[in-house]
Amino acid sequence: MTLTRRQFLAGMGGLAALPIARPLIGRAGMAFGAAAVDPNAAARNRVVLIFLSGGNDGLNMVVPTGDVSGAPRRSVYQQVRPTLAYGPAELLALDRGGDSGQMLGLNPKLPVLHSMYRDGRVAVVQGVDYPDHNYSHFTSTDIWQSGEPGMAIDSGWLGRHLDRAGVAEGELRAVGVGYDLPLALTGRDQRGGEITSIAATRFSDGASSDAAAGPRHVAFGKFSNYPTTEPLRHLAGAIDGQTVTLVNTFENLTTPTDLGEQFANDLLAARILLEQNLGVECVFVSQAGYDTHTTERSGQEALFTNLDAAIDLFFHGTFRGNQVVPALAPDLASRTLLMTFSEFGRRIGENGGAGVAGTDHGAAAPLFLIGPPADAAIPTKLVGGLHGDHPNLGTTAAPADNLVMTTDVRRVYQAVLEKWLHDPDPLYGTNFPALAGLFA
Amino acid sequence: MAAADIATRQDVARLFGRVAFGATPLDFETWVGQPYVEMVEHVLTVPASPETTVDDIVKLVLTQSGRDSTVLLQAAQQWWLERMRSTAYPIIERMTLLWHNHFATAVRDENNPDLSMVLEQNDTLRRHALGDFRQLVLDLTVDPAMLFWLNGAQNATPEPNENYARELLELFTLGKHPQVYTETDVREAARALTGWVCDQTTHQVAFDVTRHDVDVKHILGRTIPNLGADEYIAVVDAALAQPAAAQFVAWKLVAGLAYVPIQNDVTVDPLVRDVAVSLRTRWNIRDALHTLLNHSLFRNADPALGRQLVRQPVDAVVAACKALNVSALNANAMVACQQMGQNLFRPPNVGGWPMGSRWLSPATALARYGWGYIAWTIWANTPLHRELPDPHDLTAWATTFGLAGVQPSTASAINGYLTERAAASPDELRAGVVALLIASPDWMVI
């Protein structure tokens, strides 16, 4: 359900009587529940980042189905993963156009992703990582989100994009779904908003929805005049009109928001955030559980099943065989890009043996981008299919320990910033040019 | 005695607020004007063996109930919240909570560790809460919940599982600022820790020599021969011998109880440095706390330098229940913790919950504000509840809530509300004042 701008404003209690062309005012004088929406926001492209948290085993997501000239990938894979290896016949062939020669298959628990790949909507960038790979969940997660390996980490790659784009006071262009503001969305000049879920974004003070009455008016109004010192300055941004705007917006939703599965709820929340006329451009969601040190086969498959169903829900409105909401509206579908990442892939060889086999922390892995339908009437489109090279696995006599990157993540970020988000000031300059051919 | 040695209202509010879930009116009465060091001594004086309360019967039932379920987990969360509120020795529960975050272990629904294992671990954390950090690490290395949580029980030669070894070095002992261990150290430590198994039903931990790698290992510059079941002791000692270990654990204590020092300043923050010195001598946690709580940087929390502690959600819930004199054995109190992002026995991952300003995210702002109203509702529904102050008497409210006072900006906001709602009933105004105090900067950071 998409609200018109008028309905949206009418939902904001005390503001209903004000003229729609009400000018923006700064935070100090911000009316309760006011948010600024740039009139150009509807025409912007959007990005939903999906963090596969824990270190997703990319080698069992995009799997060698056969050896290729000079690279006995399948032979090595089968040798070092006696328990975890998928048989070639189990896999969903990545055989679109010129891809078939690469002898790769997709994990069988990702049928929706596979069918969207066949439709040319899925780009798979292989072997993505950064130099001097770090094997810590926490450090590597920060590096991926910062997009600045080797540097002091103070901001995220999309947060800096929004800094450059210039976010007006009160504008809500980035939202994280979770309990903690994601670094990726945090800029040096501004930071995004955050919700834990649609359902929890409401007042529980027992007062009527008339925001002018009761203590909430004080808590979310006058208390926003918080000290500017640490750590209280963080609260100044937390309790403000944006939060109230989200409450008022979600209050009017008639669609389901709790599907009984955490990640589906979060990705649906991302979709709802994009569907409302809030000006939201970047959303961050996480799916936890990929740290498969043991019993990887069942663990990863369960996660992929949920991931695939949630992606189906996001685009097609279908979840576990039910039409839960309508398909994503065509105008929004043509402007929305989903992008996965994980802090690392996993070791090539398995540990533990039959029954408990898993993998330890590794390095490079594939990154998935899911974009508009092939017939979308937009100037620049994501180019579906395989991009970059699959990393080598060594030889059967000398198997490699880790997958070494073939594409620096900064080249992917640069492509998304430059070609998709039309960043006015490309981030990485000539050292990390946009990955060629990802958008056309 | 010099005036500086005498505890002020601010000292009482800060010390009890940070390590004892809030000062009570009696704490103010007892300690204002008394020597500060004696107040610290009082807080740190605990019985040799943990107190037994009726609560323990509840926990016994939970432990005996076998497989966990959401209902049991929620009951266990309420049990611990109420224990934190009602204990005569809050420092023990406060430190148990700190170690629960440090050695973050989560109950799994379908797999181990189950709730009963995590509750056993909770007792281990409590037993060593103010004790010997080295013994705490040793016990947790072969703790049933930990053996399943980080796969120590699946770590066997010839294909070792690195999960516990990495987090032992990165998260439990050495940290990464700076990182003093290498990937080789992780792999060697994993080999040294092979062989431990745990029975899923009895929780009996055993060392199976046939699963143990008997070759020599090289860890953090030490050569470790095959020591069988004692080899894990050599691994822990190799880690704790690094100067980085005391610095890292001191950083965790300061971050958990005082303020979050800048990570890269771990060697230069004077409070971290001094706590590390007392920790290093014999790894006694009480000694380290003695240094920490008496330190001028703990006592003179300079807001301009960010030297303040953000109340974590569990603390905000327990302290409010304590202030209102209502039981925290309450489903709404438990749900409030979850909505603010702190689900006891269910940390988000092995890295634990956020610390410091990361608690102040917009996502949880609504839940923090909502908790004030819920707390008041719990009070209103409690028979024979404590009388609350006149809505306009902010001095009395501050004492009730363990605050030294209410800042002028907060007082003016609350007074603005009271004026606006002048016609409302005293109880509605009390509800509003409780909600506002709990949403105020005065309450959020201590």
mmCIF file with all atom_site columns, N, CA and C in Angstrom, chain A residues 163-201:
data_model
loop_
_atom_site.group_PDB
_atom_site.id
_atom_site.type_symbol
_atom_site.label_atom_id
_atom_site.label_alt_id
_atom_site.label_comp_id
_atom_site.label_asym_id
_atom_site.label_entity_id
_atom_site.label_seq_id
_atom_site.pdbx_PDB_ins_code
_atom_site.Cartn_x
_atom_site.Cartn_y
_atom_site.Cartn_z
_atom_site.occupancy
_atom_site.B_iso_or_equiv
_atom_site.pdbx_formal_charge
_atom_site.auth_seq_id
_atom_site.auth_comp_id
_atom_site.auth_asym_id
_atom_site.auth_atom_id
_atom_site.pdbx_PDB_model_num
ATOM 1   N N  . ASP A 1 163 ? 26.342 11.588 2.448  1.00 0.00 ? 163 ASP A N  1
ATOM 2   C CA . ASP A 1 163 ? 27.024 12.849 2.794  1.00 0.00 ? 163 ASP A CA 1
ATOM 3   C C  . ASP A 1 163 ? 27.229 13.684 1.531  1.00 0.00 ? 163 ASP A C  1
ATOM 4   N N  . ARG A 1 164 ? 27.742 13.032 0.497  1.00 0.00 ? 164 ARG A N  1
ATOM 5   C CA . ARG A 1 164 ? 28.044 13.758 -0.746 1.00 0.00 ? 164 ARG A CA 1
ATOM 6   C C  . ARG A 1 164 ? 26.765 14.227 -1.440 1.00 0.00 ? 164 ARG A C  1
ATOM 7   N N  . ALA A 1 165 ? 25.739 13.376 -1.347 1.00 0.00 ? 165 ALA A N  1
ATOM 8   C CA . ALA A 1 165 ? 24.478 13.749 -1.999 1.00 0.00 ? 165 ALA A CA 1
ATOM 9   C C  . ALA A 1 165 ? 23.844 14.938 -1.297 1.00 0.00 ? 165 ALA A C  1
ATOM 10  N N  . GLY A 1 166 ? 24.171 15.122 -0.016 1.00 0.00 ? 166 GLY A N  1
ATOM 11  C CA . GLY A 1 166 ? 23.628 16.252 0.735  1.00 0.00 ? 166 GLY A CA 1
ATOM 12  C C  . GLY A 1 166 ? 22.243 15.942 1.270  1.00 0.00 ? 166 GLY A C  1
ATOM 13  N N  . VAL A 1 167 ? 22.193 15.482 2.515  1.00 0.00 ? 167 VAL A N  1
ATOM 14  C CA . VAL A 1 167 ? 20.906 15.160 3.123  1.00 0.00 ? 167 VAL A CA 1
ATOM 15  C C  . VAL A 1 167 ? 20.413 16.380 3.887  1.00 0.00 ? 167 VAL A C  1
ATOM 16  N N  . ALA A 1 168 ? 19.220 16.813 3.573  1.00 0.00 ? 168 ALA A N  1
ATOM 17  C CA . ALA A 1 168 ? 18.677 18.000 4.235  1.00 0.00 ? 168 ALA A CA 1
ATOM 18  C C  . ALA A 1 168 ? 18.275 17.666 5.664  1.00 0.00 ? 168 ALA A C  1
ATOM 19  N N  . GLU A 1 169 ? 18.220 18.666 6.501  1.00 0.00 ? 169 GLU A N  1
ATOM 20  C CA . GLU A 1 169 ? 17.793 18.508 7.881  1.00 0.00 ? 169 GLU A CA 1
ATOM 21  C C  . GLU A 1 169 ? 16.426 17.818 7.929  1.00 0.00 ? 169 GLU A C  1
ATOM 22  N N  . GLY A 1 170 ? 16.331 16.777 8.708  1.00 0.00 ? 170 GLY A N  1
ATOM 23  C CA . GLY A 1 170 ? 15.043 16.105 8.853  1.00 0.00 ? 170 GLY A CA 1
ATOM 24  C C  . GLY A 1 170 ? 14.740 15.082 7.773  1.00 0.00 ? 170 GLY A C  1
ATOM 25  N N  . GLU A 1 171 ? 15.575 15.012 6.746  1.00 0.00 ? 171 GLU A N  1
ATOM 26  C CA . GLU A 1 171 ? 15.344 14.041 5.674  1.00 0.00 ? 171 GLU A CA 1
ATOM 27  C C  . GLU A 1 171 ? 15.751 12.654 6.143  1.00 0.00 ? 171 GLU A C  1
ATOM 28  N N  . LEU A 1 172 ? 14.994 11.641 5.745  1.00 0.00 ? 172 LEU A N  1
ATOM 29  C CA . LEU A 1 172 ? 15.275 10.267 6.161  1.00 0.00 ? 172 LEU A CA 1
ATOM 30  C C  . LEU A 1 172 ? 15.577 9.454  4.908  1.00 0.00 ? 172 LEU A C  1
ATOM 31  N N  . ARG A 1 173 ? 16.849 9.358  4.558  1.00 0.00 ? 173 ARG A N  1
ATOM 32  C CA . ARG A 1 173 ? 17.186 8.689  3.298  1.00 0.00 ? 173 ARG A CA 1
ATOM 33  C C  . ARG A 1 173 ? 17.761 7.301  3.488  1.00 0.00 ? 173 ARG A C  1
ATOM 34  N N  . ALA A 1 174 ? 18.149 6.958  4.705  1.00 0.00 ? 174 ALA A N  1
ATOM 35  C CA . ALA A 1 174 ? 18.702 5.624  4.952  1.00 0.00 ? 174 ALA A CA 1
ATOM 36  C C  . ALA A 1 174 ? 18.109 5.069  6.234  1.00 0.00 ? 174 ALA A C  1
ATOM 37  N N  . VAL A 1 175 ? 17.719 3.811  6.216  1.00 0.00 ? 175 VAL A N  1
ATOM 38  C CA . VAL A 1 175 ? 17.162 3.183  7.415  1.00 0.00 ? 175 VAL A CA 1
ATOM 39  C C  . VAL A 1 175 ? 17.767 1.794  7.577  1.00 0.00 ? 175 VAL A C  1
ATOM 40  N N  . GLY A 1 176 ? 18.211 1.495  8.779  1.00 0.00 ? 176 GLY A N  1
ATOM 41  C CA . GLY A 1 176 ? 18.658 0.148  9.110  1.00 0.00 ? 176 GLY A CA 1
ATOM 42  C C  . GLY A 1 176 ? 17.526 -0.586 9.809  1.00 0.00 ? 176 GLY A C  1
ATOM 43  N N  . VAL A 1 177 ? 17.369 -1.869 9.489  1.00 0.00 ? 177 VAL A N  1
ATOM 44  C CA . VAL A 1 177 ? 16.376 -2.679 10.188 1.00 0.00 ? 177 VAL A CA 1
ATOM 45  C C  . VAL A 1 177 ? 17.147 -3.582 11.156 1.00 0.00 ? 177 VAL A C  1
ATOM 46  N N  . GLY A 1 178 ? 17.005 -3.338 12.448 1.00 0.00 ? 178 GLY A N  1
ATOM 47  C CA . GLY A 1 178 ? 17.762 -4.096 13.445 1.00 0.00 ? 178 GLY A CA 1
ATOM 48  C C  . GLY A 1 178 ? 17.901 -3.267 14.708 1.00 0.00 ? 178 GLY A C  1
ATOM 49  N N  . TYR A 1 179 ? 18.775 -3.724 15.612 1.00 0.00 ? 179 TYR A N  1
ATOM 50  C CA . TYR A 1 179 ? 18.901 -3.042 16.902 1.00 0.00 ? 179 TYR A CA 1
ATOM 51  C C  . TYR A 1 179 ? 20.040 -2.037 16.944 1.00 0.00 ? 179 TYR A C  1
ATOM 52  N N  . ASP A 1 180 ? 20.860 -2.028 15.907 1.00 0.00 ? 180 ASP A N  1
ATOM 53  C CA . ASP A 1 180 ? 22.087 -1.254 15.979 1.00 0.00 ? 180 ASP A CA 1
ATOM 54  C C  . ASP A 1 180 ? 22.246 -0.540 14.639 1.00 0.00 ? 180 ASP A C  1
ATOM 55  N N  . LEU A 1 181 ? 22.587 0.736  14.645 1.00 0.00 ? 181 LEU A N  1
ATOM 56  C CA . LEU A 1 181 ? 22.770 1.450  13.389 1.00 0.00 ? 181 LEU A CA 1
ATOM 57  C C  . LEU A 1 181 ? 23.870 0.801  12.565 1.00 0.00 ? 181 LEU A C  1
ATOM 58  N N  . PRO A 1 182 ? 23.581 0.359  11.344 1.00 0.00 ? 182 PRO A N  1
ATOM 59  C CA . PRO A 1 182 ? 24.641 -0.271 10.564 1.00 0.00 ? 182 PRO A CA 1
ATOM 60  C C  . PRO A 1 182 ? 25.681 0.751  10.098 1.00 0.00 ? 182 PRO A C  1
ATOM 61  N N  . LEU A 1 183 ? 26.933 0.356  10.211 1.00 0.00 ? 183 LEU A N  1
ATOM 62  C CA . LEU A 1 183 ? 28.025 1.242  9.801  1.00 0.00 ? 183 LEU A CA 1
ATOM 63  C C  . LEU A 1 183 ? 27.872 1.647  8.335  1.00 0.00 ? 183 LEU A C  1
ATOM 64  N N  . ALA A 1 184 ? 27.433 0.722  7.476  1.00 0.00 ? 184 ALA A N  1
ATOM 65  C CA . ALA A 1 184 ? 27.353 1.001  6.033  1.00 0.00 ? 184 ALA A CA 1
ATOM 66  C C  . ALA A 1 184 ? 26.552 2.264  5.742  1.00 0.00 ? 184 ALA A C  1
ATOM 67  N N  . LEU A 1 185 ? 25.538 2.529  6.563  1.00 0.00 ? 185 LEU A N  1
ATOM 68  C CA . LEU A 1 185 ? 24.663 3.674  6.308  1.00 0.00 ? 185 LEU A CA 1
ATOM 69  C C  . LEU A 1 185 ? 25.111 4.928  7.050  1.00 0.00 ? 185 LEU A C  1
ATOM 70  N N  . THR A 1 186 ? 26.133 4.809  7.884  1.00 0.00 ? 186 THR A N  1
ATOM 71  C CA . THR A 1 186 ? 26.554 5.921  8.731  1.00 0.00 ? 186 THR A CA 1
ATOM 72  C C  . THR A 1 186 ? 27.554 6.797  7.987  1.00 0.00 ? 186 THR A C  1
ATOM 73  N N  . GLY A 1 187 ? 27.222 8.068  7.837  1.00 0.00 ? 187 GLY A N  1
ATOM 74  C CA . GLY A 1 187 ? 28.137 8.987  7.175  1.00 0.00 ? 187 GLY A CA 1
ATOM 75  C C  . GLY A 1 187 ? 29.021 9.701  8.168  1.00 0.00 ? 187 GLY A C  1
ATOM 76  N N  . ARG A 1 188 ? 29.842 10.597 7.641  1.00 0.00 ? 188 ARG A N  1
ATOM 77  C CA . ARG A 1 188 ? 30.646 11.425 8.544  1.00 0.00 ? 188 ARG A CA 1
ATOM 78  C C  . ARG A 1 188 ? 29.843 12.654 8.966  1.00 0.00 ? 188 ARG A C  1
ATOM 79  N N  . ASP A 1 189 ? 28.900 13.049 8.128  1.00 0.00 ? 189 ASP A N  1
ATOM 80  C CA . ASP A 1 189 ? 28.122 14.258 8.411  1.00 0.00 ? 189 ASP A CA 1
ATOM 81  C C  . ASP A 1 189 ? 26.728 13.945 8.944  1.00 0.00 ? 189 ASP A C  1
ATOM 82  N N  . GLN A 1 190 ? 26.198 12.795 8.601  1.00 0.00 ? 190 GLN A N  1
ATOM 83  C CA . GLN A 1 190 ? 24.824 12.482 8.983  1.00 0.00 ? 190 GLN A CA 1
ATOM 84  C C  . GLN A 1 190 ? 24.737 10.974 9.160  1.00 0.00 ? 190 GLN A C  1
ATOM 85  N N  . ARG A 1 191 ? 23.640 10.542 9.750  1.00 0.00 ? 191 ARG A N  1
ATOM 86  C CA . ARG A 1 191 ? 23.436 9.114  9.871  1.00 0.00 ? 191 ARG A CA 1
ATOM 87  C C  . ARG A 1 191 ? 21.977 8.793  9.587  1.00 0.00 ? 191 ARG A C  1
ATOM 88  N N  . GLY A 1 192 ? 21.732 7.561  9.294  1.00 0.00 ? 192 GLY A N  1
ATOM 89  C CA . GLY A 1 192 ? 20.380 7.158  8.923  1.00 0.00 ? 192 GLY A CA 1
ATOM 90  C C  . GLY A 1 192 ? 19.510 6.904  10.129 1.00 0.00 ? 192 GLY A C  1
ATOM 91  N N  . GLY A 1 193 ? 18.288 6.499  9.839  1.00 0.00 ? 193 GLY A N  1
ATOM 92  C CA . GLY A 1 193 ? 17.362 6.110  10.888 1.00 0.00 ? 193 GLY A CA 1
ATOM 93  C C  . GLY A 1 193 ? 17.423 4.617  11.113 1.00 0.00 ? 193 GLY A C  1
ATOM 94  N N  . GLU A 1 194 ? 16.599 4.145  12.043 1.00 0.00 ? 194 GLU A N  1
ATOM 95  C CA . GLU A 1 194 ? 16.689 2.751  12.436 1.00 0.00 ? 194 GLU A CA 1
ATOM 96  C C  . GLU A 1 194 ? 15.353 2.301  13.002 1.00 0.00 ? 194 GLU A C  1
ATOM 97  N N  . ILE A 1 195 ? 14.907 1.113  12.580 1.00 0.00 ? 195 ILE A N  1
ATOM 98  C CA . ILE A 1 195 ? 13.743 0.511  13.231 1.00 0.00 ? 195 ILE A CA 1
ATOM 99  C C  . ILE A 1 195 ? 14.089 -0.936 13.574 1.00 0.00 ? 195 ILE A C  1
ATOM 100 N N  . THR A 1 196 ? 13.505 -1.459 14.634 1.00 0.00 ? 196 THR A N  1
ATOM 101 C CA . THR A 1 196 ? 13.730 -2.880 14.921 1.00 0.00 ? 196 THR A CA 1
ATOM 102 C C  . THR A 1 196 ? 12.755 -3.727 14.125 1.00 0.00 ? 196 THR A C  1
ATOM 103 N N  . SER A 1 197 ? 11.554 -3.229 13.946 1.00 0.00 ? 197 SER A N  1
ATOM 104 C CA . SER A 1 197 ? 10.558 -3.906 13.124 1.00 0.00 ? 197 SER A CA 1
ATOM 105 C C  . SER A 1 197 ? 9.423  -2.923 12.905 1.00 0.00 ? 197 SER A C  1
ATOM 106 N N  . ILE A 1 198 ? 8.560  -3.244 11.966 1.00 0.00 ? 198 ILE A N  1
ATOM 107 C CA . ILE A 1 198 ? 7.391  -2.383 11.759 1.00 0.00 ? 198 ILE A CA 1
ATOM 108 C C  . ILE A 1 198 ? 6.522  -2.417 13.026 1.00 0.00 ? 198 ILE A C  1
ATOM 109 N N  . ALA A 1 199 ? 6.323  -3.649 13.553 1.00 0.00 ? 199 ALA A N  1
ATOM 110 C CA . ALA A 1 199 ? 5.405  -3.800 14.682 1.00 0.00 ? 199 ALA A CA 1
ATOM 111 C C  . ALA A 1 199 ? 5.872  -3.027 15.911 1.00 0.00 ? 199 ALA A C  1
ATOM 112 N N  . ALA A 1 200 ? 7.202  -2.950 16.118 1.00 0.00 ? 200 ALA A N  1
ATOM 113 C CA . ALA A 1 200 ? 7.709  -2.293 17.325 1.00 0.00 ? 200 ALA A CA 1
ATOM 114 C C  . ALA A 1 200 ? 7.796  -0.782 17.159 1.00 0.00 ? 200 ALA A C  1
ATOM 115 N N  . THR A 1 201 ? 7.544  -0.281 15.952 1.00 0.00 ? 201 THR A N  1
ATOM 116 C CA . THR A 1 201 ? 7.656  1.155  15.723 1.00 0.00 ? 201 THR A CA 1
ATOM 117 C C  . THR A 1 201 ? 6.319  1.812  16.052 1.00 0.00 ? 201 THR A C  1
#
